[in-house]
Protein backbone atom coordinates (compact mmCIF):
# COMPACT_ATOMS: atom_id res chain seq x y z
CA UNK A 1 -190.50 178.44 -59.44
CA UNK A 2 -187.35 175.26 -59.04
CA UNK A 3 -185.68 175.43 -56.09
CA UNK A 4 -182.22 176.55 -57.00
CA UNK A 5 -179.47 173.88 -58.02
CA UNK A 6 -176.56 173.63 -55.20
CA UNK A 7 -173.04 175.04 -56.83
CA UNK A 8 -170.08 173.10 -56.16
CA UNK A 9 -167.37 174.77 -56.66
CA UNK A 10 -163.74 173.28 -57.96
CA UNK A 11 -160.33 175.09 -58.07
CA UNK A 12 -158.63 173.63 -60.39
CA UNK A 13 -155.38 174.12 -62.12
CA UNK A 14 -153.96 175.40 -65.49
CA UNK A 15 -156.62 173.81 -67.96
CA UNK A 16 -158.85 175.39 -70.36
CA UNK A 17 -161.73 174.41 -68.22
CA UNK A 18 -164.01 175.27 -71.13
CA UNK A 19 -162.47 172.41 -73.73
CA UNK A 20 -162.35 170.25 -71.24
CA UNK A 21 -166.08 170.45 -70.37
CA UNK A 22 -166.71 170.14 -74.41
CA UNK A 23 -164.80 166.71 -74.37
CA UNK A 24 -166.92 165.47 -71.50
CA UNK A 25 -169.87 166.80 -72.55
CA UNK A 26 -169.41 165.05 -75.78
CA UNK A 27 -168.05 161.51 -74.16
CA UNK A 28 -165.14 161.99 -75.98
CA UNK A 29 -161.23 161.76 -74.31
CA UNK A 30 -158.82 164.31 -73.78
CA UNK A 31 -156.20 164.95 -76.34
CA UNK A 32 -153.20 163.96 -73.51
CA UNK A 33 -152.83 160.44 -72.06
CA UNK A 34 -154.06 159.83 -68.30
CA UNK A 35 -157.01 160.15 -66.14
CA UNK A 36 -158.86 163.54 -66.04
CA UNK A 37 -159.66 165.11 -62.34
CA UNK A 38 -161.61 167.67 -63.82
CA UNK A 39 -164.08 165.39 -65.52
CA UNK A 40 -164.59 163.24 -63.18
CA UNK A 41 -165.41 166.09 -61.05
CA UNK A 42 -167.97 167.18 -63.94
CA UNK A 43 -169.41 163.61 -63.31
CA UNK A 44 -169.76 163.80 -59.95
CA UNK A 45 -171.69 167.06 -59.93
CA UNK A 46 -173.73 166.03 -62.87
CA UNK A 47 -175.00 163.04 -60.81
CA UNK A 48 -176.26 165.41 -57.66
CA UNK A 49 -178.17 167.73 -59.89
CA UNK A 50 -175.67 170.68 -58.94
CA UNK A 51 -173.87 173.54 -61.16
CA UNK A 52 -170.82 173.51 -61.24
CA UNK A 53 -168.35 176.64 -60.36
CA UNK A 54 -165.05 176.56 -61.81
CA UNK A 55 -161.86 178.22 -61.36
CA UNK A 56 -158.73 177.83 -63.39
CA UNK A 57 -155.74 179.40 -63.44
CA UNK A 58 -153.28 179.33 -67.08
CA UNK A 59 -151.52 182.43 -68.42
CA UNK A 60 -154.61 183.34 -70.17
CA UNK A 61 -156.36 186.49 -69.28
CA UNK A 62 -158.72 186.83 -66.38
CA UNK A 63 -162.17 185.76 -67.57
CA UNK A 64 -165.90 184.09 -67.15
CA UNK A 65 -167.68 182.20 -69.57
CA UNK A 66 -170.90 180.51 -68.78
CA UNK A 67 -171.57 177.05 -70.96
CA UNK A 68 -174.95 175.40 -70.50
CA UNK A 69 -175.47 175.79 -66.81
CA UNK A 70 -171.42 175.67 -65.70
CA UNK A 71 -169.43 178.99 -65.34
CA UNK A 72 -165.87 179.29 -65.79
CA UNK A 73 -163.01 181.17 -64.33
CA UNK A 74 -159.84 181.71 -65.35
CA UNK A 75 -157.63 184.21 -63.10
CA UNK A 76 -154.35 184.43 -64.88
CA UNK A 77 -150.98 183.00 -63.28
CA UNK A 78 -148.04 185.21 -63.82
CA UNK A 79 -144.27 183.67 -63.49
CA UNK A 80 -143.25 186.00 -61.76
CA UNK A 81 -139.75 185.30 -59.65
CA UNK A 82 -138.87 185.07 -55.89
CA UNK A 83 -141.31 186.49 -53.59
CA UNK A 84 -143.38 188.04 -56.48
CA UNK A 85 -144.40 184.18 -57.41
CA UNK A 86 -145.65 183.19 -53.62
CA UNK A 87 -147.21 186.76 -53.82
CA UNK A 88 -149.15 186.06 -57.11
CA UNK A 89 -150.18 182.22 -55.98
CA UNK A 90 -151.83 184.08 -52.45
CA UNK A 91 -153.76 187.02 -54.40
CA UNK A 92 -155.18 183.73 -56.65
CA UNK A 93 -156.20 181.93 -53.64
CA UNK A 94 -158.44 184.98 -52.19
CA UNK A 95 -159.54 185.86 -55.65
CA UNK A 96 -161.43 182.60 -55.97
CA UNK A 97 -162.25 182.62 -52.76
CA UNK A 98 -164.23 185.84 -53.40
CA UNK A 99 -165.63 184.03 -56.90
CA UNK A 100 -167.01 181.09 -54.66
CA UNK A 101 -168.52 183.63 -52.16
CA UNK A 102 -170.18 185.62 -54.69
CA UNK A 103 -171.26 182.43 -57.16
CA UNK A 104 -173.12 180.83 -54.12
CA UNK A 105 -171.08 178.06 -53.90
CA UNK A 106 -172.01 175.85 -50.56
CA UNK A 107 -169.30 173.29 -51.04
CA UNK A 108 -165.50 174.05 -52.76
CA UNK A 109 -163.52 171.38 -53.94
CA UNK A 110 -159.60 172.53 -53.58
CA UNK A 111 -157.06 171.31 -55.78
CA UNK A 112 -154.93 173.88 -56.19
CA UNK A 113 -153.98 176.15 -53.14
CA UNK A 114 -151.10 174.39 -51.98
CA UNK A 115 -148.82 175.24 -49.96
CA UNK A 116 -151.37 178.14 -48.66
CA UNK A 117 -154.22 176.38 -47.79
CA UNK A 118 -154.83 179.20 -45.06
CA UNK A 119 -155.41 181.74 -47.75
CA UNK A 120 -159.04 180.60 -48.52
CA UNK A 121 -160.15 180.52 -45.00
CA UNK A 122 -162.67 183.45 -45.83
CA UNK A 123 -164.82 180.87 -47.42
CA UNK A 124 -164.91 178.53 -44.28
CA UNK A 125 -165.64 181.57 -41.94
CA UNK A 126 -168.56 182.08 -44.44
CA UNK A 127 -169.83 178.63 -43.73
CA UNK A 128 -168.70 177.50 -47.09
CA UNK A 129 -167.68 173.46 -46.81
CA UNK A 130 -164.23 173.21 -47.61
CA UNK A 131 -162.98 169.79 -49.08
CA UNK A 132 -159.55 169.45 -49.77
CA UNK A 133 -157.98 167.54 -52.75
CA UNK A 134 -154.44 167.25 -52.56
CA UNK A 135 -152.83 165.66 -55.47
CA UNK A 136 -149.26 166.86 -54.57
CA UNK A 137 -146.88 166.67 -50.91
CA UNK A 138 -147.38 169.31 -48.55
CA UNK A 139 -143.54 169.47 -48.01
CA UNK A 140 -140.61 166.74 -49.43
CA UNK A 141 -140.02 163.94 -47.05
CA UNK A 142 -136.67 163.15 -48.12
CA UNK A 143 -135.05 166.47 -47.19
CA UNK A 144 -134.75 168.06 -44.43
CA UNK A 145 -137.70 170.75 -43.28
CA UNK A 146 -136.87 174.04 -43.92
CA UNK A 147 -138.21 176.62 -41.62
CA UNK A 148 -140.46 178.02 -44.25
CA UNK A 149 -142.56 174.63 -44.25
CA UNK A 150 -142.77 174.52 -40.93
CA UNK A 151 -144.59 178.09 -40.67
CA UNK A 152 -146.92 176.99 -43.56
CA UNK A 153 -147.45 174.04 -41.72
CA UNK A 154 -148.24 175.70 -38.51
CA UNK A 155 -150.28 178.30 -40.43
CA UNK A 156 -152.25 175.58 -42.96
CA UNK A 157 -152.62 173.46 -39.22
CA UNK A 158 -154.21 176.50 -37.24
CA UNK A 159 -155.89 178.20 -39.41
CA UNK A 160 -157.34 176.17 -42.43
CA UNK A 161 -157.89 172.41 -41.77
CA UNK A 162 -158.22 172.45 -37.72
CA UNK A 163 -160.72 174.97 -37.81
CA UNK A 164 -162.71 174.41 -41.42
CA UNK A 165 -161.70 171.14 -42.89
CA UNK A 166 -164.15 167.95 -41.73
CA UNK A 167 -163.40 165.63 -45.59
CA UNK A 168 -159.96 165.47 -47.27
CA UNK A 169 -159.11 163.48 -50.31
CA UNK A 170 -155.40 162.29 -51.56
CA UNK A 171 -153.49 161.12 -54.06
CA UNK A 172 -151.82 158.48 -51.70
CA UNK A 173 -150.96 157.54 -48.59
CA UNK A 174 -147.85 159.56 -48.30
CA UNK A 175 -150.12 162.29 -48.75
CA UNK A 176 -152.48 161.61 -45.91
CA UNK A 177 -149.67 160.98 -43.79
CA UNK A 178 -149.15 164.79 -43.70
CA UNK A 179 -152.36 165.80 -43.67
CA UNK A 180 -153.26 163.68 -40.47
CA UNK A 181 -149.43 165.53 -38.61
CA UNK A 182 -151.07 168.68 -39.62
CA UNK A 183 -154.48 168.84 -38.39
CA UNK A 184 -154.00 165.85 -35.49
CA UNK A 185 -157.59 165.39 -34.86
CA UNK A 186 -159.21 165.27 -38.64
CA UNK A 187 -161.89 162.64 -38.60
CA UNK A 188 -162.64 160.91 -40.69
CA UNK A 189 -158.59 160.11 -41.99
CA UNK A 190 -158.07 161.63 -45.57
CA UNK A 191 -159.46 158.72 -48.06
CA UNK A 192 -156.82 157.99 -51.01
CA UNK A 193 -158.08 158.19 -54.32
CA UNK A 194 -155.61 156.53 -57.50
CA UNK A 195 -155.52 157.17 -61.51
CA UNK A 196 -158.06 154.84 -62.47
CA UNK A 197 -158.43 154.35 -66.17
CA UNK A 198 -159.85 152.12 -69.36
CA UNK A 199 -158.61 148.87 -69.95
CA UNK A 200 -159.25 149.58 -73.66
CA UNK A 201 -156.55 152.49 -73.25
CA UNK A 202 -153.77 150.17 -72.83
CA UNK A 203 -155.35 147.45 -75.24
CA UNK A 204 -153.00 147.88 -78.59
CA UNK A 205 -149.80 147.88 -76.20
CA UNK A 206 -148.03 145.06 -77.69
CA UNK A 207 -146.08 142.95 -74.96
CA UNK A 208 -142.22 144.80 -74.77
CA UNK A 209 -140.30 142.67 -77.20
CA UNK A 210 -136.21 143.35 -77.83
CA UNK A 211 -134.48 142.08 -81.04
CA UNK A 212 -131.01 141.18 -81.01
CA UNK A 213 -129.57 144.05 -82.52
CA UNK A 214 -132.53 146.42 -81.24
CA UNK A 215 -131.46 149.07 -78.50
CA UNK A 216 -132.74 148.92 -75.35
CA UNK A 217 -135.63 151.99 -74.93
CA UNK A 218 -136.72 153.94 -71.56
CA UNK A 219 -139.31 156.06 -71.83
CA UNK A 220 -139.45 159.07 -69.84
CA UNK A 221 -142.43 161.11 -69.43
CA UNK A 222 -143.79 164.19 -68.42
CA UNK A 223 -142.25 167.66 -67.91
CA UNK A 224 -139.05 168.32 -68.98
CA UNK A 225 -137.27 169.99 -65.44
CA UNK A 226 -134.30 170.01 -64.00
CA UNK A 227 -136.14 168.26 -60.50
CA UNK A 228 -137.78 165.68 -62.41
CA UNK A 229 -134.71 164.64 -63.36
CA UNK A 230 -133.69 165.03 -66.99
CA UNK A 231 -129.88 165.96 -66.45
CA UNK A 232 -130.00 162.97 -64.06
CA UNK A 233 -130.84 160.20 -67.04
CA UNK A 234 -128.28 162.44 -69.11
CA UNK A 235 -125.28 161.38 -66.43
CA UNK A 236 -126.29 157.76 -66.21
CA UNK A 237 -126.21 157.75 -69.84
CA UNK A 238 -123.07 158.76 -69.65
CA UNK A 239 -122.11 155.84 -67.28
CA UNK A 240 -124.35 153.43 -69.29
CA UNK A 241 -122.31 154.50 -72.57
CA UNK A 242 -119.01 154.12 -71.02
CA UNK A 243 -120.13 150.69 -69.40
CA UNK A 244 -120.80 149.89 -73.80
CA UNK A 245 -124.55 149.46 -73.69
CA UNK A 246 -126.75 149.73 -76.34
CA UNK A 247 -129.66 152.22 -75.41
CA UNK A 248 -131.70 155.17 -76.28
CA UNK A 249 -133.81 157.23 -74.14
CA UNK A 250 -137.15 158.88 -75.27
CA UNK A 251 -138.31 162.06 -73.83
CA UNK A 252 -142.44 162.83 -74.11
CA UNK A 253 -143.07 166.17 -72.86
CA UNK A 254 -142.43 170.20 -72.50
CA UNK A 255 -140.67 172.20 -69.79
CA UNK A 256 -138.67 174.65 -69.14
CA UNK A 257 -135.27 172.64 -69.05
CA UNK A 258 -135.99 171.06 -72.48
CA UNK A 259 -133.84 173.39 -74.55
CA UNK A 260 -131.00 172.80 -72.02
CA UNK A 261 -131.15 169.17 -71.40
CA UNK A 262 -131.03 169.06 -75.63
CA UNK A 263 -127.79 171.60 -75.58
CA UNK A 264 -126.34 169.31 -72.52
CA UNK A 265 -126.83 166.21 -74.54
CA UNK A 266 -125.18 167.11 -77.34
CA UNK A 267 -121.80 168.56 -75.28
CA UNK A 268 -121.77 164.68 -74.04
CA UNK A 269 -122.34 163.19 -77.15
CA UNK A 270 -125.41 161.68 -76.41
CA UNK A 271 -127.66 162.78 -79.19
CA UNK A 272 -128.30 159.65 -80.75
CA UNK A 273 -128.92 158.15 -77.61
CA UNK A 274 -131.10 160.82 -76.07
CA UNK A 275 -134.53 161.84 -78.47
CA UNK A 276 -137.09 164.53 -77.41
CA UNK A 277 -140.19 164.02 -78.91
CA UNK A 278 -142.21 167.52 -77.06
CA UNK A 279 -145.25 166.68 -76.39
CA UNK A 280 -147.13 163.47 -77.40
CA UNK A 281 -150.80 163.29 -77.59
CA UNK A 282 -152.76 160.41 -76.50
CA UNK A 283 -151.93 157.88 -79.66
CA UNK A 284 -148.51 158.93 -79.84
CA UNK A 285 -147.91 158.38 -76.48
CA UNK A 286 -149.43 154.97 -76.63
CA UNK A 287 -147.26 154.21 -79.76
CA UNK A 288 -144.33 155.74 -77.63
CA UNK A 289 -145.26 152.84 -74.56
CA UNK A 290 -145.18 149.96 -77.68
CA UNK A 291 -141.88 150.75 -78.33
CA UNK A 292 -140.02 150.93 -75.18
CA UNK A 293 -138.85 148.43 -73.00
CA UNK A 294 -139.08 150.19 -69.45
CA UNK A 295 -139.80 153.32 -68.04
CA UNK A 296 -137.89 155.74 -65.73
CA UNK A 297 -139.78 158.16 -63.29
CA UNK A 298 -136.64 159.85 -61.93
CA UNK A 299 -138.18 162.98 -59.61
CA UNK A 300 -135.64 163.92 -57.23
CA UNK A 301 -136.19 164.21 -53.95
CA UNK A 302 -136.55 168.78 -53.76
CA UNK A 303 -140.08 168.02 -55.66
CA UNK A 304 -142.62 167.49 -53.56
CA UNK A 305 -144.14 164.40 -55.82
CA UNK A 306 -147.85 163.23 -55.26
CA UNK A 307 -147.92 159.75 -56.57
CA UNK A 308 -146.70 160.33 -60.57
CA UNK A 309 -149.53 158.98 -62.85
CA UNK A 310 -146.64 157.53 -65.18
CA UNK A 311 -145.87 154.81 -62.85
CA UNK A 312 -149.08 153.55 -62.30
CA UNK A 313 -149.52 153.88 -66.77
CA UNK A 314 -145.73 152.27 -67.07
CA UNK A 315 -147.24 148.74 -65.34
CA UNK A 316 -150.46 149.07 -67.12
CA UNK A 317 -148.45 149.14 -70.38
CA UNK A 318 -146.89 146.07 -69.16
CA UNK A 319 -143.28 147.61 -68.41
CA UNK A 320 -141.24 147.87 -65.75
CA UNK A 321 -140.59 151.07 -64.01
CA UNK A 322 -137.31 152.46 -62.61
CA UNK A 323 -138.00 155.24 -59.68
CA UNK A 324 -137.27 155.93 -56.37
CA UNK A 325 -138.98 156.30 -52.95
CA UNK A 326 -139.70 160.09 -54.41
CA UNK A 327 -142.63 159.14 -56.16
CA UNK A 328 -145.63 158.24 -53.59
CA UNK A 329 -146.57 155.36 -56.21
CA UNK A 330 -143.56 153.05 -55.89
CA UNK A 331 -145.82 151.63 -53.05
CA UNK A 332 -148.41 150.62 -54.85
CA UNK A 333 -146.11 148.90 -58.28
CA UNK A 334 -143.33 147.48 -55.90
CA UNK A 335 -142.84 144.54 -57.52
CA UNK A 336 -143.10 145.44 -60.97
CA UNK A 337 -140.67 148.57 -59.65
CA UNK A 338 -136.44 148.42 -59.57
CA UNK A 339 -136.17 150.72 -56.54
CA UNK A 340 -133.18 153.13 -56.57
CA UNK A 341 -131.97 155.94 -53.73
CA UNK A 342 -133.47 159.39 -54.37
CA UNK A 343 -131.14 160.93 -57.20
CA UNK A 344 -128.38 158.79 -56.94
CA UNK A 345 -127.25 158.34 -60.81
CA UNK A 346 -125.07 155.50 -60.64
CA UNK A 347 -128.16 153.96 -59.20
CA UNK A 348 -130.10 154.61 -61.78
CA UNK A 349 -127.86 153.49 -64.25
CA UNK A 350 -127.01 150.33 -62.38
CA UNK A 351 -130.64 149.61 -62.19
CA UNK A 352 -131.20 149.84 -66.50
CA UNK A 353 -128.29 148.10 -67.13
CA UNK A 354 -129.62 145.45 -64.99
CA UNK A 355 -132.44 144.95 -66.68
CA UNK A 356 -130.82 144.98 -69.98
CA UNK A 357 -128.45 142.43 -69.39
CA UNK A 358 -130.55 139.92 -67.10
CA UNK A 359 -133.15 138.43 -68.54
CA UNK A 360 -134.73 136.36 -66.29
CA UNK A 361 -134.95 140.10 -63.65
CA UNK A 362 -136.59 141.81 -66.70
CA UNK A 363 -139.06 138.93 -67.55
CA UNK A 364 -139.99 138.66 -63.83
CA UNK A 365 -140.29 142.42 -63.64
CA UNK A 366 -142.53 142.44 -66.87
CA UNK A 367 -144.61 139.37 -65.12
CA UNK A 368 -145.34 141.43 -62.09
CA UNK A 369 -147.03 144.76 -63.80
CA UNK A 370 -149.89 142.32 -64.44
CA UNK A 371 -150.02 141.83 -60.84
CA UNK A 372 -150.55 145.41 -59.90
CA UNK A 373 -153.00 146.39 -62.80
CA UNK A 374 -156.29 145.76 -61.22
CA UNK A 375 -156.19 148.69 -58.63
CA UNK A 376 -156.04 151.23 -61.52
CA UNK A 377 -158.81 149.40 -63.16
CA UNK A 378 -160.88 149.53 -60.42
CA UNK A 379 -163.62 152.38 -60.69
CA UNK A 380 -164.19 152.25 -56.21
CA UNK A 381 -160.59 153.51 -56.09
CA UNK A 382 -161.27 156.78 -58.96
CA UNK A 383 -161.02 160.34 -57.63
CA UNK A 384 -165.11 160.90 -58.82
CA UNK A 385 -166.08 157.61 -56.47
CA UNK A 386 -163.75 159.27 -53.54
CA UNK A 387 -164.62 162.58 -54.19
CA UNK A 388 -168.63 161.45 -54.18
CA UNK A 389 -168.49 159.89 -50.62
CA UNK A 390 -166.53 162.88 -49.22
CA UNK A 391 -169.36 165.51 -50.45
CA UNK A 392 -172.15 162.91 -49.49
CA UNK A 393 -170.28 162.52 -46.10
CA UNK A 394 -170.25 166.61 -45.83
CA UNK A 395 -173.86 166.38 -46.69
């Protein structure tokens, strides 16, 4: 009789874990634009000769399906409001903490228990491995701390990554800045991991061209929320259309603010300016790049922001990128970047009409993405080349 494949175990977030495994299985990419975690991860485990354990969480019901020699999870998020939503996001965290117990798993790869890290301890008292994955802040750096971060900080500290936690991967730097305040002796330091992707993704991008009587185009993508700053570009157009510039802005994506930022649009007369296209699969969103001129990554500062995968795909598409200090990535696309203070609107507008109006700024701004491709092309910076060291570091 084999001796028994290791099971790694991954919480992930709202996917269909099961059609995502198909894809990969088959070599074929995702439906949506960007670099996918969860395959990677897939990769990764493939390579060791492990089965992989994973848990999901979408607003599908609770189940377990078993394909080839993976098993899926999917515990079901509910919406609920106030308290009820921390409540719900806990009760998941122990949930798949009992799943990895009883599955076997000897090493769990976390992605999604933020900001209660300490709720999953049960599987590091079981001698479960613990590695971290955090793709998002523990708390915004650009506000002040409220008291409830600071007891989730004291609580994540003492009682998760002190005591359990000897890898941690992150999205960037800003990231592992936290992580290291938290835990104050974690050694090794939390390695960063970027969106890596294919050069042939970006390949059919045509360098941004403007006629003379052609509007000037800023692609925004992503979720549609009031903290990732929709009703923000909606003011600055305002300015902008006051000021007599000739623009449009183009939405990609779903959220919850969508049907509002449409209705708040229209009240300032800004529907031919402002177009929401919902959700824009992997062509159209590469047909969507072709056309603009620039893109704007406008998080404000209550969001506790990562690193934003657009910015990185804005200079690999070869345009400049508006954003501010918000957004962990800035760092890495500074020069290809027009820096503006966290939600400040006449900033933001400033900045675009800036760009529209001096050429020689936009054609050095354009020049620069090329400099900062080549770390997001780079396969030693992906999340599965990270996330490989850390579990052969763990042993």
């Amino acid at each position: 009789m084999g001796k028994a494949k290791e099971v790694i175990g991954y919480l992930s977030g709202p996917v269909d874990g099961p059609a995502v495994y198909a894809k990969w299985k088959a070599g074929e990419a995702l439906d949506y634009f960007g670099t996918s975690y969860l395959s990677q991860f897939l990769t990764v485990v493939r390579d060791r000769g492990a089965r992989p354990v994973i848990v999901t969480y979408n607003d599908q019901p609770d189940s377990r399906i078993e394909v080839d020699d993976a098993v899926f999870y999917n515990i079901r998020r509910f919406e609920y409001p106030g308290l009820g939503y921390h409540r719900d996001v806990i009760q998941r965290i122990r949930r798949s903490a009992d799943v990895m117990i009883d599955e076997g798993a000897a090493t769990v790869v976390m992605t999604e228990s933020s900001p209660y890290w300490f709720a999953a301890r049960k599987m590091g008292r079981r001698g479960t491995k613990l590695l971290p994955a955090l793709h998002g802040q523990l708390w915004s750096t650009h506000r002040a701390k409220r008291l409830t971060h600071r007891i989730l900080e004291w609580f994540n500290g003492r009682w998760f990554f002190r005591p359990f936690v000897r890898q941690t991967i992150v999205a960037s730097d800003a990231i592992a800045r936290q992580v290291e305040q938290i835990t104050e002796r974690l050694r090794p330091q939390p390695q960063v991991f970027l969106p890596t992707y294919d050069p042939a993704a970006f390949a059919a991008i045509p360098a941004p061209v403007r006629g003379p009587s052609e509007p000037f185009r800023i692609l925004v993508a992503g979720r549609i929320e009031a903290d990732k700053g929709v009703f923000d570009m909606i003011a600055a157009g305002q300015w902008m259309k006051r000021r007599g510039l000739d623009f449009e802005f183009h939405f990609c994506g779903e959220g919850t603010a969508l049907a509002a930022a449409k209705h708040e649009a229209a009240e300032v007369d800004l529907s031919n300016q402002f177009v929401f296209h919902g959700f824009c699969k992997r062509d159209e969103l590469i047909t969507m790049f072709g056309r603009s001129h620039a893109v704007a990554v406008p998080t404000r500062s209550e969001l506790e922001e990562g690193f934003a995968m657009i910015v990185a795909e804005a200079v690999l598409a070869g345009r400049p990128v508006v954003t501010s200090r918000v957004c962990p990535a800035l760092a890495y696309v500074r020069p290809a970047a027009v820096e503006v203070p966290p939600d400040d609107v006449a900033a933001y507008a400033a900045a675009f009409e800036r760009l529209m109006t001096d050429r020689d700024f936009y054609d050095a701004k354009v020049a620069a993405t090329r400099q900062c491709q080549a770390q997001f092309y780079d396969p030693a910076n992906s999340y599965g080349a990270k996330l490989a060291e850390a579990l052969d570091a763990l042993g």
